[in-house]
PDB file of C-alpha atoms and ligand atoms in Angstrom:
ATOM      1  CA  MET B1304       0.000   0.000   0.000  1.00  0.00           C
ATOM      2  CA  THR B1305       1.121   3.519  -0.711  1.00  0.00           C
ATOM      3  CA  ASP B1306      -0.119   6.710   0.840  1.00  0.00           C
ATOM      4  CA  THR B1307      -0.728   8.415  -2.507  1.00  0.00           C
ATOM      5  CA  PRO B1308      -4.031  10.252  -2.610  1.00  0.00           C
ATOM      6  CA  HIS B1309      -6.954   8.498  -4.240  1.00  0.00           C
ATOM      7  CA  ARG B1310      -7.290   9.429  -7.918  1.00  0.00           C
ATOM      8  CA  ALA B1311     -10.317   8.938 -10.144  1.00  0.00           C
ATOM      9  CA  ILE B1312     -11.440   9.933 -13.604  1.00  0.00           C
ATOM     10  CA  LEU B1313     -14.780   9.892 -15.350  1.00  0.00           C
ATOM     11  CA  LEU B1314     -15.088   8.095 -18.705  1.00  0.00           C
ATOM     12  CA  LEU B1315     -18.222   9.420 -20.383  1.00  0.00           C
ATOM     13  CA  HIS B1316     -19.800   8.027 -23.514  1.00  0.00           C
ATOM     14  CA  GLY B1317     -22.635   9.786 -25.319  1.00  0.00           C
ATOM     15  CA  PRO B1318     -25.453   8.727 -27.625  1.00  0.00           C
ATOM     16  CA  ASN B1319     -25.355   5.525 -29.688  1.00  0.00           C
ATOM     17  CA  LEU B1320     -22.016   4.446 -28.272  1.00  0.00           C
ATOM     18  CA  ASN B1321     -23.806   1.676 -26.350  1.00  0.00           C
ATOM     19  CA  LEU B1322     -24.135   0.021 -29.781  1.00  0.00           C
ATOM     20  CA  LEU B1323     -20.397  -0.084 -30.478  1.00  0.00           C
ATOM     21  CA  GLY B1324     -19.406  -3.385 -32.049  1.00  0.00           C
ATOM     22  CA  GLN B1325     -22.587  -3.595 -34.150  1.00  0.00           C
ATOM     23  CA  ARG B1326     -22.984   0.057 -35.196  1.00  0.00           C
ATOM     24  CA  GLN B1327     -21.332   0.915 -38.546  1.00  0.00           C
ATOM     25  CA  PRO B1328     -18.296  -1.297 -37.807  1.00  0.00           C
ATOM     26  CA  GLN B1329     -16.603  -0.032 -40.979  1.00  0.00           C
ATOM     27  CA  ILE B1330     -16.387   3.384 -39.239  1.00  0.00           C
ATOM     28  CA  TYR B1331     -16.307   2.558 -35.537  1.00  0.00           C
ATOM     29  CA  GLY B1332     -14.758  -0.935 -35.477  1.00  0.00           C
ATOM     30  CA  THR B1333     -15.956  -4.142 -33.865  1.00  0.00           C
ATOM     31  CA  THR B1334     -14.807  -3.489 -30.309  1.00  0.00           C
ATOM     32  CA  THR B1335     -17.696  -3.151 -27.860  1.00  0.00           C
ATOM     33  CA  LEU B1336     -18.143  -0.427 -25.267  1.00  0.00           C
ATOM     34  CA  ASP B1337     -17.558  -2.914 -22.446  1.00  0.00           C
ATOM     35  CA  GLU B1338     -14.256  -3.944 -24.032  1.00  0.00           C
ATOM     36  CA  ILE B1339     -13.179  -0.305 -24.367  1.00  0.00           C
ATOM     37  CA  ASN B1340     -14.103   0.375 -20.742  1.00  0.00           C
ATOM     38  CA  GLU B1341     -12.122  -2.696 -19.622  1.00  0.00           C
ATOM     39  CA  ARG B1342      -9.033  -1.566 -21.533  1.00  0.00           C
ATOM     40  CA  VAL B1343      -9.186   1.956 -20.102  1.00  0.00           C
ATOM     41  CA  ILE B1344      -9.825   0.669 -16.569  1.00  0.00           C
ATOM     42  CA  THR B1345      -6.888  -1.761 -16.743  1.00  0.00           C
ATOM     43  CA  ARG B1346      -4.495   0.871 -18.084  1.00  0.00           C
ATOM     44  CA  ALA B1347      -5.598   3.481 -15.534  1.00  0.00           C
ATOM     45  CA  GLN B1348      -5.236   0.985 -12.688  1.00  0.00           C
ATOM     46  CA  ALA B1349      -1.552   0.627 -13.577  1.00  0.00           C
ATOM     47  CA  SER B1350      -1.226   4.313 -12.623  1.00  0.00           C
ATOM     48  CA  GLY B1351      -3.353   3.886  -9.512  1.00  0.00           C
ATOM     49  CA  VAL B1352      -6.329   5.682 -11.020  1.00  0.00           C
ATOM     50  CA  GLN B1353      -9.930   4.542 -10.655  1.00  0.00           C
ATOM     51  CA  VAL B1354     -12.258   4.910 -13.661  1.00  0.00           C
ATOM     52  CA  ILE B1355     -15.983   5.610 -13.404  1.00  0.00           C
ATOM     53  CA  ALA B1356     -17.368   4.605 -16.836  1.00  0.00           C
ATOM     54  CA  LEU B1357     -20.861   5.760 -17.833  1.00  0.00           C
ATOM     55  CA  GLN B1358     -22.877   5.919 -21.059  1.00  0.00           C
ATOM     56  CA  SER B1359     -26.087   7.766 -21.855  1.00  0.00           C
ATOM     57  CA  ASN B1360     -28.102   8.615 -24.936  1.00  0.00           C
ATOM     58  CA  HIS B1361     -29.396  11.730 -23.169  1.00  0.00           C
ATOM     59  CA  GLU B1362     -27.687  15.104 -23.181  1.00  0.00           C
ATOM     60  CA  GLY B1363     -29.077  16.135 -19.775  1.00  0.00           C
ATOM     61  CA  GLN B1364     -27.918  12.891 -18.175  1.00  0.00           C
ATOM     62  CA  LEU B1365     -24.342  13.498 -19.349  1.00  0.00           C
ATOM     63  CA  ILE B1366     -24.506  17.002 -17.879  1.00  0.00           C
ATOM     64  CA  ASP B1367     -25.959  15.680 -14.602  1.00  0.00           C
ATOM     65  CA  TRP B1368     -23.044  13.225 -14.301  1.00  0.00           C
ATOM     66  CA  ILE B1369     -20.477  15.966 -14.980  1.00  0.00           C
ATOM     67  CA  GLN B1370     -22.048  18.055 -12.220  1.00  0.00           C
ATOM     68  CA  GLN B1371     -22.478  15.107  -9.855  1.00  0.00           C
ATOM     69  CA  TYR B1372     -19.046  13.444 -10.202  1.00  0.00           C
ATOM     70  CA  GLY B1373     -17.082  16.530 -11.259  1.00  0.00           C
ATOM     71  CA  PRO B1374     -16.173  17.784  -7.785  1.00  0.00           C
ATOM     72  CA  GLU B1375     -14.821  14.326  -6.741  1.00  0.00           C
ATOM     73  CA  ILE B1376     -12.768  13.373  -9.778  1.00  0.00           C
ATOM     74  CA  ASP B1377      -9.472  14.543 -11.293  1.00  0.00           C
ATOM     75  CA  GLY B1378     -10.508  14.750 -14.943  1.00  0.00           C
ATOM     76  CA  ILE B1379     -12.770  13.452 -17.678  1.00  0.00           C
ATOM     77  CA  LEU B1380     -12.438  11.519 -20.929  1.00  0.00           C
ATOM     78  CA  ILE B1381     -15.521  12.176 -23.037  1.00  0.00           C
ATOM     79  CA  ASN B1382     -16.798  10.871 -26.332  1.00  0.00           C
ATOM     80  CA  ALA B1383     -19.927  12.984 -26.619  1.00  0.00           C
ATOM     81  CA  GLY B1384     -20.986  11.324 -29.901  1.00  0.00           C
ATOM     82  CA  ALA B1385     -23.189  13.590 -31.985  1.00  0.00           C
ATOM     83  CA  TYR B1386     -23.631  16.027 -29.064  1.00  0.00           C
ATOM     84  CA  THR B1387     -20.028  17.009 -29.762  1.00  0.00           C
ATOM     85  CA  HIS B1388     -21.255  18.957 -32.747  1.00  0.00           C
ATOM     86  CA  THR B1389     -24.384  20.504 -31.244  1.00  0.00           C
ATOM     87  CA  SER B1390     -24.319  20.878 -27.488  1.00  0.00           C
ATOM     88  CA  ILE B1391     -23.680  24.299 -26.007  1.00  0.00           C
ATOM     89  CA  ALA B1392     -25.109  22.898 -22.756  1.00  0.00           C
ATOM     90  CA  LEU B1393     -22.393  20.220 -22.590  1.00  0.00           C
ATOM     91  CA  ARG B1394     -19.743  22.810 -23.347  1.00  0.00           C
ATOM     92  CA  ASP B1395     -21.070  25.007 -20.521  1.00  0.00           C
ATOM     93  CA  ALA B1396     -20.995  22.037 -18.131  1.00  0.00           C
ATOM     94  CA  ILE B1397     -17.345  21.382 -19.045  1.00  0.00           C
ATOM     95  CA  SER B1398     -16.286  25.028 -18.734  1.00  0.00           C
ATOM     96  CA  GLY B1399     -18.078  25.296 -15.402  1.00  0.00           C
ATOM     97  CA  LEU B1400     -16.214  22.303 -13.999  1.00  0.00           C
ATOM     98  CA  ASN B1401     -12.684  23.634 -13.994  1.00  0.00           C
ATOM     99  CA  LYS B1402     -11.096  20.177 -14.324  1.00  0.00           C
ATOM    100  CA  PRO B1403      -9.152  18.806 -17.327  1.00  0.00           C
ATOM    101  CA  VAL B1404     -11.345  17.200 -19.980  1.00  0.00           C
ATOM    102  CA  ILE B1405     -10.107  15.318 -23.073  1.00  0.00           C
ATOM    103  CA  GLU B1406     -12.362  14.914 -26.100  1.00  0.00           C
ATOM    104  CA  VAL B1407     -12.267  11.452 -27.712  1.00  0.00           C
ATOM    105  CA  HIS B1408     -13.566  10.105 -31.017  1.00  0.00           C
ATOM    106  CA  LEU B1409     -13.118   6.713 -32.597  1.00  0.00           C
ATOM    107  CA  SER B1410     -13.346   8.144 -36.111  1.00  0.00           C
ATOM    108  CA  ASN B1411     -11.453  11.090 -37.561  1.00  0.00           C
ATOM    109  CA  ILE B1412     -14.312  13.606 -37.431  1.00  0.00           C
ATOM    110  CA  HIS B1413     -12.295  16.040 -39.584  1.00  0.00           C
ATOM    111  CA  ALA B1414     -12.190  13.575 -42.482  1.00  0.00           C
ATOM    112  CA  ARG B1415     -15.952  12.948 -42.435  1.00  0.00           C
ATOM    113  CA  GLU B1416     -19.060  14.994 -43.299  1.00  0.00           C
ATOM    114  CA  PRO B1417     -18.617  18.763 -42.853  1.00  0.00           C
ATOM    115  CA  PHE B1418     -21.164  18.879 -39.986  1.00  0.00           C
ATOM    116  CA  ARG B1419     -18.800  16.682 -37.953  1.00  0.00           C
ATOM    117  CA  HIS B1420     -15.801  18.964 -38.431  1.00  0.00           C
ATOM    118  CA  HIS B1421     -16.889  21.418 -35.780  1.00  0.00           C
ATOM    119  CA  SER B1422     -16.732  20.494 -32.115  1.00  0.00           C
ATOM    120  CA  MET B1423     -18.651  22.635 -29.627  1.00  0.00           C
ATOM    121  CA  ILE B1424     -16.586  21.230 -26.778  1.00  0.00           C
ATOM    122  CA  ALA B1425     -13.053  21.309 -28.239  1.00  0.00           C
ATOM    123  CA  PRO B1426     -12.327  24.906 -27.106  1.00  0.00           C
ATOM    124  CA  VAL B1427     -13.026  23.999 -23.465  1.00  0.00           C
ATOM    125  CA  CYS B1428     -11.069  20.716 -23.529  1.00  0.00           C
ATOM    126  CA  VAL B1429      -7.345  20.203 -22.942  1.00  0.00           C
ATOM    127  CA  GLY B1430      -7.136  18.374 -26.259  1.00  0.00           C
ATOM    128  CA  GLN B1431      -8.828  16.104 -28.743  1.00  0.00           C
ATOM    129  CA  VAL B1432      -7.949  12.566 -29.875  1.00  0.00           C
ATOM    130  CA  ALA B1433      -9.750  11.333 -32.992  1.00  0.00           C
ATOM    131  CA  GLY B1434      -9.307   8.673 -35.645  1.00  0.00           C
ATOM    132  CA  PHE B1435      -7.592   5.785 -33.864  1.00  0.00           C
ATOM    133  CA  GLY B1436     -10.620   3.586 -33.216  1.00  0.00           C
ATOM    134  CA  TRP B1437     -10.748   2.139 -29.685  1.00  0.00           C
ATOM    135  CA  ARG B1438      -7.097   3.133 -29.208  1.00  0.00           C
ATOM    136  CA  SER B1439      -8.215   6.790 -29.215  1.00  0.00           C
ATOM    137  CA  TYR B1440      -9.385   6.159 -25.649  1.00  0.00           C
ATOM    138  CA  LEU B1441      -6.010   4.834 -24.507  1.00  0.00           C
ATOM    139  CA  LEU B1442      -4.187   7.730 -26.187  1.00  0.00           C
ATOM    140  CA  ALA B1443      -6.593  10.146 -24.513  1.00  0.00           C
ATOM    141  CA  LEU B1444      -6.042   8.412 -21.167  1.00  0.00           C
ATOM    142  CA  ASP B1445      -2.275   8.842 -21.580  1.00  0.00           C
ATOM    143  CA  GLY B1446      -2.892  12.501 -22.394  1.00  0.00           C
ATOM    144  CA  LEU B1447      -5.009  13.021 -19.299  1.00  0.00           C
ATOM    145  CA  LEU B1448      -2.688  11.104 -16.955  1.00  0.00           C
ATOM    146  CA  GLY B1449       0.286  13.018 -18.363  1.00  0.00           C
ATOM    147  CA  HIS B1450      -1.574  16.292 -17.885  1.00  0.00           C
ATOM    148  CA  LEU B1451      -2.264  15.287 -14.270  1.00  0.00           C
ATOM    149  CA  GLY B1452       1.410  14.421 -13.729  1.00  0.00           C
ATOM    150  CA  LEU B1453       0.639  10.741 -13.163  1.00  0.00           C
ATOM    151  CA  LEU B1454       2.899   9.259 -15.858  1.00  0.00           C
ATOM    152  CA  GLU B1455       6.557   8.433 -15.438  1.00  0.00           C
ATOM    153  CA  SER B1456       7.833  10.870 -18.059  1.00  0.00           C
TER     154      SER B1456
HETATM  155  C1  DQA R 762     -18.035   9.886 -32.816  1.00  0.00           C
HETATM  156  C2  DQA R 762     -18.116  10.845 -34.011  1.00  0.00           C
HETATM  157  C3  DQA R 762     -19.436  11.587 -34.017  1.00  0.00           C
HETATM  158  O1  DQA R 762     -19.517  12.451 -35.137  1.00  0.00           O
HETATM  159  C4  DQA R 762     -20.596  10.607 -34.086  1.00  0.00           C
HETATM  160  O2  DQA R 762     -21.823  11.299 -33.989  1.00  0.00           O
HETATM  161  C5  DQA R 762     -20.507   9.534 -33.041  1.00  0.00           C
HETATM  162  C6  DQA R 762     -19.207   8.927 -32.773  1.00  0.00           C
HETATM  163  C7  DQA R 762     -16.736   9.035 -32.861  1.00  0.00           C
HETATM  164  O3  DQA R 762     -16.383   8.481 -31.827  1.00  0.00           O
HETATM  165  O4  DQA R 762     -16.104   8.899 -33.916  1.00  0.00           O
HETATM  166  O5  DQA R 762     -21.506   9.116 -32.478  1.00  0.00           O
HETATM  167  O6  DQA R 762     -18.001  10.649 -31.624  1.00  0.00           O
END
């Protein structure tokens, strides 16, 4: 046992991501949401960080979780799905939190339809990882842990 303070992050998934594995696998891959969560949890554990993984199809629910868990956690990884491109409310929730948030996408949103090129939340996030399939989440986790000073170098 060490006496390092308890660390936790929120892993938030937005609409339709519950269907990962079956949904447009040519774009999003065949890995399921549970498998992604497992991989993030395992990797975070190696740095002593707990992961609270949640998915909702509802914008207000995602905002409620940011408000509810925000004060207790160290940062957030979020794939807001289509709300990325539309939600001022989600952006306001992130700016109001004052904790580091990393935006994640499986697909490269900049190489897809023009309406996906703009992210409402990008300006209030530390950074964005897009285009690496399920590995986007692990890259984003590395980014967040590094930002929090929890990686070796
Ligand atoms: C997505 C990209 C969004 O444009 C889309 O609405 C999604 C998934 C991604 O992970 O690539 O639902 O966030």
